[in-house]
mmCIF file of C-alpha atoms and ligand atoms in Angstrom:
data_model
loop_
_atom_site.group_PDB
_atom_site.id
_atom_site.type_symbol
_atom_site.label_atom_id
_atom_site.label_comp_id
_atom_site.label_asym_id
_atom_site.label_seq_id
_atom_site.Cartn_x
_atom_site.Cartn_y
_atom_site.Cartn_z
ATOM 1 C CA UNK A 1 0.000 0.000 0.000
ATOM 2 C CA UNK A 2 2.437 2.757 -1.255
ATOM 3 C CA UNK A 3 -0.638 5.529 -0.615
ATOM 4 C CA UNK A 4 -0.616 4.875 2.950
ATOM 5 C CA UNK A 5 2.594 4.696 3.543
ATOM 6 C CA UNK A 6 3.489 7.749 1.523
ATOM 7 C CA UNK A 7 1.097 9.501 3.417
ATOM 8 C CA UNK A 8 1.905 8.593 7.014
ATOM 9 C CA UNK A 9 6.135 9.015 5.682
ATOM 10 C CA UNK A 10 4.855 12.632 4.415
ATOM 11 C CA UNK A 11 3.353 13.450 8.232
ATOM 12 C CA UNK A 12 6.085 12.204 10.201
ATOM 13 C CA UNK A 13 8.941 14.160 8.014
ATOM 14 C CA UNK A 14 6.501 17.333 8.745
ATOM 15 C CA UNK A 15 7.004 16.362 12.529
ATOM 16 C CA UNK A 16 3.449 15.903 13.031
ATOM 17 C CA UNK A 17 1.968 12.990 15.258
ATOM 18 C CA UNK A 18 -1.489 13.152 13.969
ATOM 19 C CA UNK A 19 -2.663 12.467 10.260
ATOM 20 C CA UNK A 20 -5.081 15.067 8.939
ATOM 21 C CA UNK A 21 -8.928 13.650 8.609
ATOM 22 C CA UNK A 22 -8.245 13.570 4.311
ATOM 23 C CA UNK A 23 -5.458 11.835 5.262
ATOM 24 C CA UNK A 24 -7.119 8.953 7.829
ATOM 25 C CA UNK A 25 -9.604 9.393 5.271
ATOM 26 C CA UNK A 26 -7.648 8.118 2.670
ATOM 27 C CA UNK A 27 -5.757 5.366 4.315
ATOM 28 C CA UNK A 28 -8.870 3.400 5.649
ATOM 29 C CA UNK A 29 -9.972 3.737 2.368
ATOM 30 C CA UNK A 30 -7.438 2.150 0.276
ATOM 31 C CA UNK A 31 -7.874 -1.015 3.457
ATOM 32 C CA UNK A 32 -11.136 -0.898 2.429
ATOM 33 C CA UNK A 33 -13.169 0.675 5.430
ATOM 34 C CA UNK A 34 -16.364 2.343 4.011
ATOM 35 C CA UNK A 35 -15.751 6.266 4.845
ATOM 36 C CA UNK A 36 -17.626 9.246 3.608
ATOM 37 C CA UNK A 37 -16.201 10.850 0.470
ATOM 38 C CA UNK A 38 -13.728 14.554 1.191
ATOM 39 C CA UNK A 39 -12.668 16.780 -0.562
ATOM 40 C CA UNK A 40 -10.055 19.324 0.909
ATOM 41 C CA UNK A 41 -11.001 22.798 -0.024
ATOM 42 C CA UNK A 42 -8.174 26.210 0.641
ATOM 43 C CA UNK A 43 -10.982 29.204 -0.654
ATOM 44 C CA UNK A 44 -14.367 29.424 -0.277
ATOM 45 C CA UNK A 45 -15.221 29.097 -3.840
ATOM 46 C CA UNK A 46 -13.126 25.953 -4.278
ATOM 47 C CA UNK A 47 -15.309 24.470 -1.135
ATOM 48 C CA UNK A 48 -18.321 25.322 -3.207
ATOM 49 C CA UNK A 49 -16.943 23.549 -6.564
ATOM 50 C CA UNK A 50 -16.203 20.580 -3.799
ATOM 51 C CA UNK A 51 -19.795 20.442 -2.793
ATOM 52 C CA UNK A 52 -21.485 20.693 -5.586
ATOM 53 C CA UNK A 53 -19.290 17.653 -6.807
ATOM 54 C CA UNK A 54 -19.766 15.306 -3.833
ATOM 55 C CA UNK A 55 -23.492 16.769 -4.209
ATOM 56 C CA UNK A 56 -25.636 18.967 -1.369
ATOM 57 C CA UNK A 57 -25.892 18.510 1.684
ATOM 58 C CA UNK A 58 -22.797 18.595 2.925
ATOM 59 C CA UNK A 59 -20.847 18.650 5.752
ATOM 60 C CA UNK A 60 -17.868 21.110 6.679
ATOM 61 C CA UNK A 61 -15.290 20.623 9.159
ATOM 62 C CA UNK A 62 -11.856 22.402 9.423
ATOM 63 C CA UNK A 63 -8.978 21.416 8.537
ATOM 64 C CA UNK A 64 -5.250 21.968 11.273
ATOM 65 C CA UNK A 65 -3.066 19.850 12.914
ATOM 66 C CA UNK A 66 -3.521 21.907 15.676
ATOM 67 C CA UNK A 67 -7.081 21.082 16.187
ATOM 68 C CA UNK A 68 -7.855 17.329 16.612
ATOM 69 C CA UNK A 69 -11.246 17.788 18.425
ATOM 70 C CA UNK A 70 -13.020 19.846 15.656
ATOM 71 C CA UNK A 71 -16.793 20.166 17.181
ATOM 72 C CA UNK A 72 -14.712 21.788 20.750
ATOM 73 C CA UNK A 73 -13.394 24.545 17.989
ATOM 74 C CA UNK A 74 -16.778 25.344 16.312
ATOM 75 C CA UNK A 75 -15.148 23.247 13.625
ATOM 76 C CA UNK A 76 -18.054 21.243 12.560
ATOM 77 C CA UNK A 77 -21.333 22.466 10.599
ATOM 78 C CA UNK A 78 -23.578 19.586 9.156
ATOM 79 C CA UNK A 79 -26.401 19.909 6.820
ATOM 80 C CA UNK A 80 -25.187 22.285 5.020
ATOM 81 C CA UNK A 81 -27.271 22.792 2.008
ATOM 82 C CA UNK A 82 -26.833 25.648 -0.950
ATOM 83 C CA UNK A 83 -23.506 26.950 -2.013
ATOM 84 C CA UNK A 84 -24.754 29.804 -0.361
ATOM 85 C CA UNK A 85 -24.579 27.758 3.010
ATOM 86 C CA UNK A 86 -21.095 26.467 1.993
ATOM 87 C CA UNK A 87 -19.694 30.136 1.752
ATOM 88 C CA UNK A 88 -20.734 31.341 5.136
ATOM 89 C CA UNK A 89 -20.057 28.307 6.898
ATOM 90 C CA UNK A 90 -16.196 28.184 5.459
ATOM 91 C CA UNK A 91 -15.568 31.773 6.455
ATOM 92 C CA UNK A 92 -17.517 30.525 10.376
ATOM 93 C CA UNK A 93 -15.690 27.450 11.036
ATOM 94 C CA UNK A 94 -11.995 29.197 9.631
ATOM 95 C CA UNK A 95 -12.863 32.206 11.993
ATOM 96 C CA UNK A 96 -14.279 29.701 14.653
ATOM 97 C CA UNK A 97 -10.985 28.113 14.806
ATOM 98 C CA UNK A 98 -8.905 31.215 14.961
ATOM 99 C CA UNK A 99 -11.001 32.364 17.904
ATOM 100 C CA UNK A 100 -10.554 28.609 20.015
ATOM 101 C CA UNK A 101 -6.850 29.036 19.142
ATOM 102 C CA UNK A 102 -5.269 32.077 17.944
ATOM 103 C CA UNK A 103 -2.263 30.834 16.577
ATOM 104 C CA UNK A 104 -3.807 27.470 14.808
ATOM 105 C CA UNK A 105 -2.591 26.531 11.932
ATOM 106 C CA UNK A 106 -5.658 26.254 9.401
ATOM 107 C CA UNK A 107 -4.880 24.730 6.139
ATOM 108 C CA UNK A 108 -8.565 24.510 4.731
ATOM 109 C CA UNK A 109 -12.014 23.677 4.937
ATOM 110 C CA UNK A 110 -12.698 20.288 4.256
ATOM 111 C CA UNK A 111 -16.258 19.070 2.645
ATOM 112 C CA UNK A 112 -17.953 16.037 3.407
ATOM 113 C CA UNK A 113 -20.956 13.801 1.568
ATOM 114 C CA UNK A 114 -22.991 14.167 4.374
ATOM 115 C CA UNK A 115 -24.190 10.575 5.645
ATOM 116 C CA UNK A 116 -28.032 9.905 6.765
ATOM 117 C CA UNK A 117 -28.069 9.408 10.397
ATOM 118 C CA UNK A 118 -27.972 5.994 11.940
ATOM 119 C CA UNK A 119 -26.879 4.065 14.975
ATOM 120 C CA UNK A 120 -23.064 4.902 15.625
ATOM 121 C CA UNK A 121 -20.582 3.209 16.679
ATOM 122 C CA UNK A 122 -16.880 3.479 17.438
ATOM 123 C CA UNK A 123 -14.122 1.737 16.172
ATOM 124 C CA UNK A 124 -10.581 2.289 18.028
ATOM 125 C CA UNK A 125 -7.288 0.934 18.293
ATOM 126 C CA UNK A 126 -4.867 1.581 21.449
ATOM 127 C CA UNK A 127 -1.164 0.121 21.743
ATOM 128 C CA UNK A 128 -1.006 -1.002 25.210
ATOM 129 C CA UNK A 129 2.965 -1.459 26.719
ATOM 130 C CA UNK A 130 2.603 -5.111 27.012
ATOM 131 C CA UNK A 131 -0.072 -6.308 24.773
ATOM 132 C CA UNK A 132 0.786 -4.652 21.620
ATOM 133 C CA UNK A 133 -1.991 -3.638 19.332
ATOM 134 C CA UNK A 134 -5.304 -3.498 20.489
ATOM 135 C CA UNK A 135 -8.841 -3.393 18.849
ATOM 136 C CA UNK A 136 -11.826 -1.566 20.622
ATOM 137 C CA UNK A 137 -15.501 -1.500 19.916
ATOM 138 C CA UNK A 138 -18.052 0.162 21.401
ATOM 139 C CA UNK A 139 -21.734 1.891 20.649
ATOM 140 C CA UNK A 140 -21.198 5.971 20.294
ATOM 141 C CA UNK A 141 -22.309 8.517 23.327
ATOM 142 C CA UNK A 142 -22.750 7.817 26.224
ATOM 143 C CA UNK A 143 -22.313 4.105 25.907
ATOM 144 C CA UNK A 144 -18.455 5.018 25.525
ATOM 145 C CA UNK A 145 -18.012 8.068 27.250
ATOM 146 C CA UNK A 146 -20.088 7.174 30.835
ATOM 147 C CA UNK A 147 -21.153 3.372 30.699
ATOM 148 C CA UNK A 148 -17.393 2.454 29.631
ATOM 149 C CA UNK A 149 -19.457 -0.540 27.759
ATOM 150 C CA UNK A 150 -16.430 -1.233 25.106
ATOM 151 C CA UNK A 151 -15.033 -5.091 24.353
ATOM 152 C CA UNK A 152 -11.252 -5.230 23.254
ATOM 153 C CA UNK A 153 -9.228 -7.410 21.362
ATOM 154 C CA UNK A 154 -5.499 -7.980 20.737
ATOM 155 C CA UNK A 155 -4.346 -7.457 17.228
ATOM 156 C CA UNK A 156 -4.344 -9.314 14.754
ATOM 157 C CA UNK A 157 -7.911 -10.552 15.232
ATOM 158 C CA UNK A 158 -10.101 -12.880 13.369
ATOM 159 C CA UNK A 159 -13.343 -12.993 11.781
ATOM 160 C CA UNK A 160 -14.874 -15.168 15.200
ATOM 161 C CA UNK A 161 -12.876 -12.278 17.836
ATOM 162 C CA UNK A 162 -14.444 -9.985 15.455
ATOM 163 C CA UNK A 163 -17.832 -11.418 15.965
ATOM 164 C CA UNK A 164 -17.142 -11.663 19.621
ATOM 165 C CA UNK A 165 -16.094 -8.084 20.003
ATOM 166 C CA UNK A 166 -19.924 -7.085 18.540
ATOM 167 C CA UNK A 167 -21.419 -9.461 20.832
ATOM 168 C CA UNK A 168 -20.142 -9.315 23.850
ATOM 169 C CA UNK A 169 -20.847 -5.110 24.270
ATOM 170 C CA UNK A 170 -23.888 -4.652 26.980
ATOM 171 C CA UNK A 171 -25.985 -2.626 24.183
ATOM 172 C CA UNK A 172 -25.606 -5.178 21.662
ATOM 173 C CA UNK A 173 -29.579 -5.858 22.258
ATOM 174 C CA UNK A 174 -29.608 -1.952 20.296
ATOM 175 C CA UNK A 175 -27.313 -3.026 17.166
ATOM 176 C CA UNK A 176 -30.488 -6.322 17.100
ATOM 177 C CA UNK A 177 -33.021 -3.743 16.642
ATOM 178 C CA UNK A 178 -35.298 -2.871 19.303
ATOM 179 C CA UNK A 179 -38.801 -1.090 19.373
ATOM 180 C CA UNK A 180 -39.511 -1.619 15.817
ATOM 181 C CA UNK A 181 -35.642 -0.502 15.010
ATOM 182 C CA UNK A 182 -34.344 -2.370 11.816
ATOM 183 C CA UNK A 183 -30.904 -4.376 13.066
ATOM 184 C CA UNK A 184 -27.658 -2.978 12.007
ATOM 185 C CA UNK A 185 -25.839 -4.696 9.777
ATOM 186 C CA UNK A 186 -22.952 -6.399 12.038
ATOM 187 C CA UNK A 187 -21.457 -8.125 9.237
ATOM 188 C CA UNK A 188 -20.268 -4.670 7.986
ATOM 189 C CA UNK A 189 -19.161 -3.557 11.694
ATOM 190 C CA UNK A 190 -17.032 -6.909 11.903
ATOM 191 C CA UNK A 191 -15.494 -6.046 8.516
ATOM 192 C CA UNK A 192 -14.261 -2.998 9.426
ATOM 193 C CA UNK A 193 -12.665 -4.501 12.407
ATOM 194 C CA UNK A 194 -10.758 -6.986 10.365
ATOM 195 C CA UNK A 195 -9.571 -4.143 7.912
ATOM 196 C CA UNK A 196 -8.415 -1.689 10.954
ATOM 197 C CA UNK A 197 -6.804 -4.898 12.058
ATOM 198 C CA UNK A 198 -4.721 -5.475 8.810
ATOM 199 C CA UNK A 199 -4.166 -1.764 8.886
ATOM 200 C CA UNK A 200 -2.497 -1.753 12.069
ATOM 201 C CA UNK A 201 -0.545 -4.558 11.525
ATOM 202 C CA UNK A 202 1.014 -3.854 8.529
ATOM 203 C CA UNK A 203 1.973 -0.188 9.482
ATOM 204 C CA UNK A 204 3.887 -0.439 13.276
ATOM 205 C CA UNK A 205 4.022 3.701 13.250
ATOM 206 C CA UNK A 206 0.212 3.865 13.346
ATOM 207 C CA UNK A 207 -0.006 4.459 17.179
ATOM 208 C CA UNK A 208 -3.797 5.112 17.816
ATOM 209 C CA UNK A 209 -6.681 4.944 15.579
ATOM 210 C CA UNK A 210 -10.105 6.473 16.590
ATOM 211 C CA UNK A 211 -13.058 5.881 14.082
ATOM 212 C CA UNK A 212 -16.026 7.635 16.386
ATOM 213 C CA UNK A 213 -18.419 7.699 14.596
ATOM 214 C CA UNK A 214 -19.018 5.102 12.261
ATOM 215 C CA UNK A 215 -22.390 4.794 11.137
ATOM 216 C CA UNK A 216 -24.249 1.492 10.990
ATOM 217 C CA UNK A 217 -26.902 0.721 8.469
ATOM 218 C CA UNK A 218 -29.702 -2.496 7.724
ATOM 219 C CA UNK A 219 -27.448 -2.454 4.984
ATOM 220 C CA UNK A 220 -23.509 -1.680 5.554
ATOM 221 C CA UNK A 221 -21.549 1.370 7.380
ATOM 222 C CA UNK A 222 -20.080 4.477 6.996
ATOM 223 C CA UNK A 223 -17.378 6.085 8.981
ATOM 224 C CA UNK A 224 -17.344 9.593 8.884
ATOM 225 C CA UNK A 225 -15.219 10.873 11.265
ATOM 226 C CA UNK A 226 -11.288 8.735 11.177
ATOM 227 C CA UNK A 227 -8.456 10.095 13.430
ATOM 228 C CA UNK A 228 -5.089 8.361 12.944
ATOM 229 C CA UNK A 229 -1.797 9.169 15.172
ATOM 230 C CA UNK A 230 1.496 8.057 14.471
ATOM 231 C CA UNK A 231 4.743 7.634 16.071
ATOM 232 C CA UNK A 232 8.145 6.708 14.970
HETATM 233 P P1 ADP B 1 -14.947 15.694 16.105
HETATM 234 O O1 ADP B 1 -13.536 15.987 15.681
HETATM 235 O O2 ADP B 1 -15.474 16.750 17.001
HETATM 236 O O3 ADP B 1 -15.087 14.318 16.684
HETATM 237 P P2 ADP B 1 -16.663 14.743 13.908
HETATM 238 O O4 ADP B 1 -16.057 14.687 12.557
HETATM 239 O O5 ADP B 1 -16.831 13.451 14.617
HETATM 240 O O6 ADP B 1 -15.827 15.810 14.782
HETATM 241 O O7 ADP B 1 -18.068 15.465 13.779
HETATM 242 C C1 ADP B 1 -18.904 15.714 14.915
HETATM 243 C C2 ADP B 1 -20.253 15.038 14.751
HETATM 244 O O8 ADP B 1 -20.890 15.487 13.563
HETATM 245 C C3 ADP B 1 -20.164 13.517 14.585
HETATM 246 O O9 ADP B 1 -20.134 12.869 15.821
HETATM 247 C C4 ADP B 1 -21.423 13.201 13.784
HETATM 248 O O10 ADP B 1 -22.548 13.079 14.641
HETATM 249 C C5 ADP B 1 -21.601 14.437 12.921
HETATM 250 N N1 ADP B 1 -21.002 14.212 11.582
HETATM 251 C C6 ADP B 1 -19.704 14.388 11.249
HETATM 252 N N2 ADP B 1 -19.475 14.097 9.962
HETATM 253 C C7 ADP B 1 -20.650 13.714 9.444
HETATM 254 C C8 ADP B 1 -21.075 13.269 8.123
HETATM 255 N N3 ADP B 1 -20.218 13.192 7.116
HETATM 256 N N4 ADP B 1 -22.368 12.953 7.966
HETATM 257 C C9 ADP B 1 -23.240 13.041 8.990
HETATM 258 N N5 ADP B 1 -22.909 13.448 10.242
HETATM 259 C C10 ADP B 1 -21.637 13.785 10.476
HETATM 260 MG MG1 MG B 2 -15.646 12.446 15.992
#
């Protein structure tokens, strides 16, 4: 996979620790993970060309590597729907970001197919001293942030740990389908595991991966938010 590793190379000669979301973007793409299409934009007018390619609405997050949290800068406007939309929320989010952190670099506005909401879930990997590698699945919200309700698995993992991993979460009852809720499709969710798996594996300076959230459908997945670090 000369893409990814050209692009993780490219980060760590800048110095940085921390791929840029068209970057993670672009990496768990070429492994296969289903992510929502980007498109980087500098201007305001090339953000508009961007949106009107990926097709309305959109979604518009900033691009710095000094801003990895983008919703704690103002960073993050979804359903964004006329170019008219795209113009004023590029010049908010760029002018959000200066005013979180003065001195942040921003290198663009980045536009995103915007994905129909669903149930989300995160998919993360950790390198723990000892252990090495490890995979981590949970529901998104509150099931991660207060109920701690994750499952982890040493990497590499396969297709029956994956299974497992879905399983053995105290929500998986949700990902069934409850109240009249269509199931998600956990066939996708395990096949994303596998891929991060393979991902990590195969490239040791990946040092933390944080897919949160990934959207789960009847019918496959989406992540739309992917943070990568690295490490030498
Ligand atoms: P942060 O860096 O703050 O985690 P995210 O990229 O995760 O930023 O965006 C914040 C929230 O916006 C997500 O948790 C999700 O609910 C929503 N969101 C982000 N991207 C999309 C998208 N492409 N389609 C639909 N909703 C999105
Ligand atoms: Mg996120």
């Amino acid at each position: 996979m000369t893409n990814v590793s050209s692009i993780i190379d490219g980060a760590l000669k800048e110095g940085r620790n921390a791929l840029l979301e068209y970057e993670a973007n672009a990496v768990c793409a070429s492994y296969g993970v289903p992510v929502a299409k980007v498109k980087l934009a500098v201007t305001s007018s090339e953000a508009v060309k961007n949106a009107n390619e990926i097709g309305y609405p959109v979604v518009l997050k900033i691009v710095s590597p000094d801003i990895l949290h983008k919703s704690d800068a103002g960073g993050v406007i979804v359903n964004v729907k006329s170019a008219y939309e795209v113009k004023e929320g590029f010049t908010k989010i760029v002018n959000n970001a200066k005013n979180y952190k003065a001195d942040a670099n921003v290198l663009g506005v980045l536009v995103q197919e915007m994905a129909p909401s669903s149930t989300e879930v995160i998919v993360g990997m950790t390198k723990d001293p000892t252990w090495g590698p490890a995979l981590m699945f949970g529901l998104g919200g509150i099931f991660v942030e207060v109920l701690k309700d994750v499952s982890f698995r040493v990497a590499p993992i396969t297709e029956r740990d994956a299974n497992e991993m879905v399983r053995e979460i105290k929500a998986f009852k949700i990902l069934e389908g409850i109240r009249g809720q269509p199931p998600a499709d956990i066939d996708a969710i395990v096949d994303i595991l596998l891929k991060i798996s393979k991902l990590v594996m195969e490239n040791p300076t990946i040092d933390e991966i944080d897919l949160n959230p990934v959207f789960v459908y009847e019918d496959g997945a989406k992540a739309v938010d992917t943070r990568i670090l690295i490490k030498e």
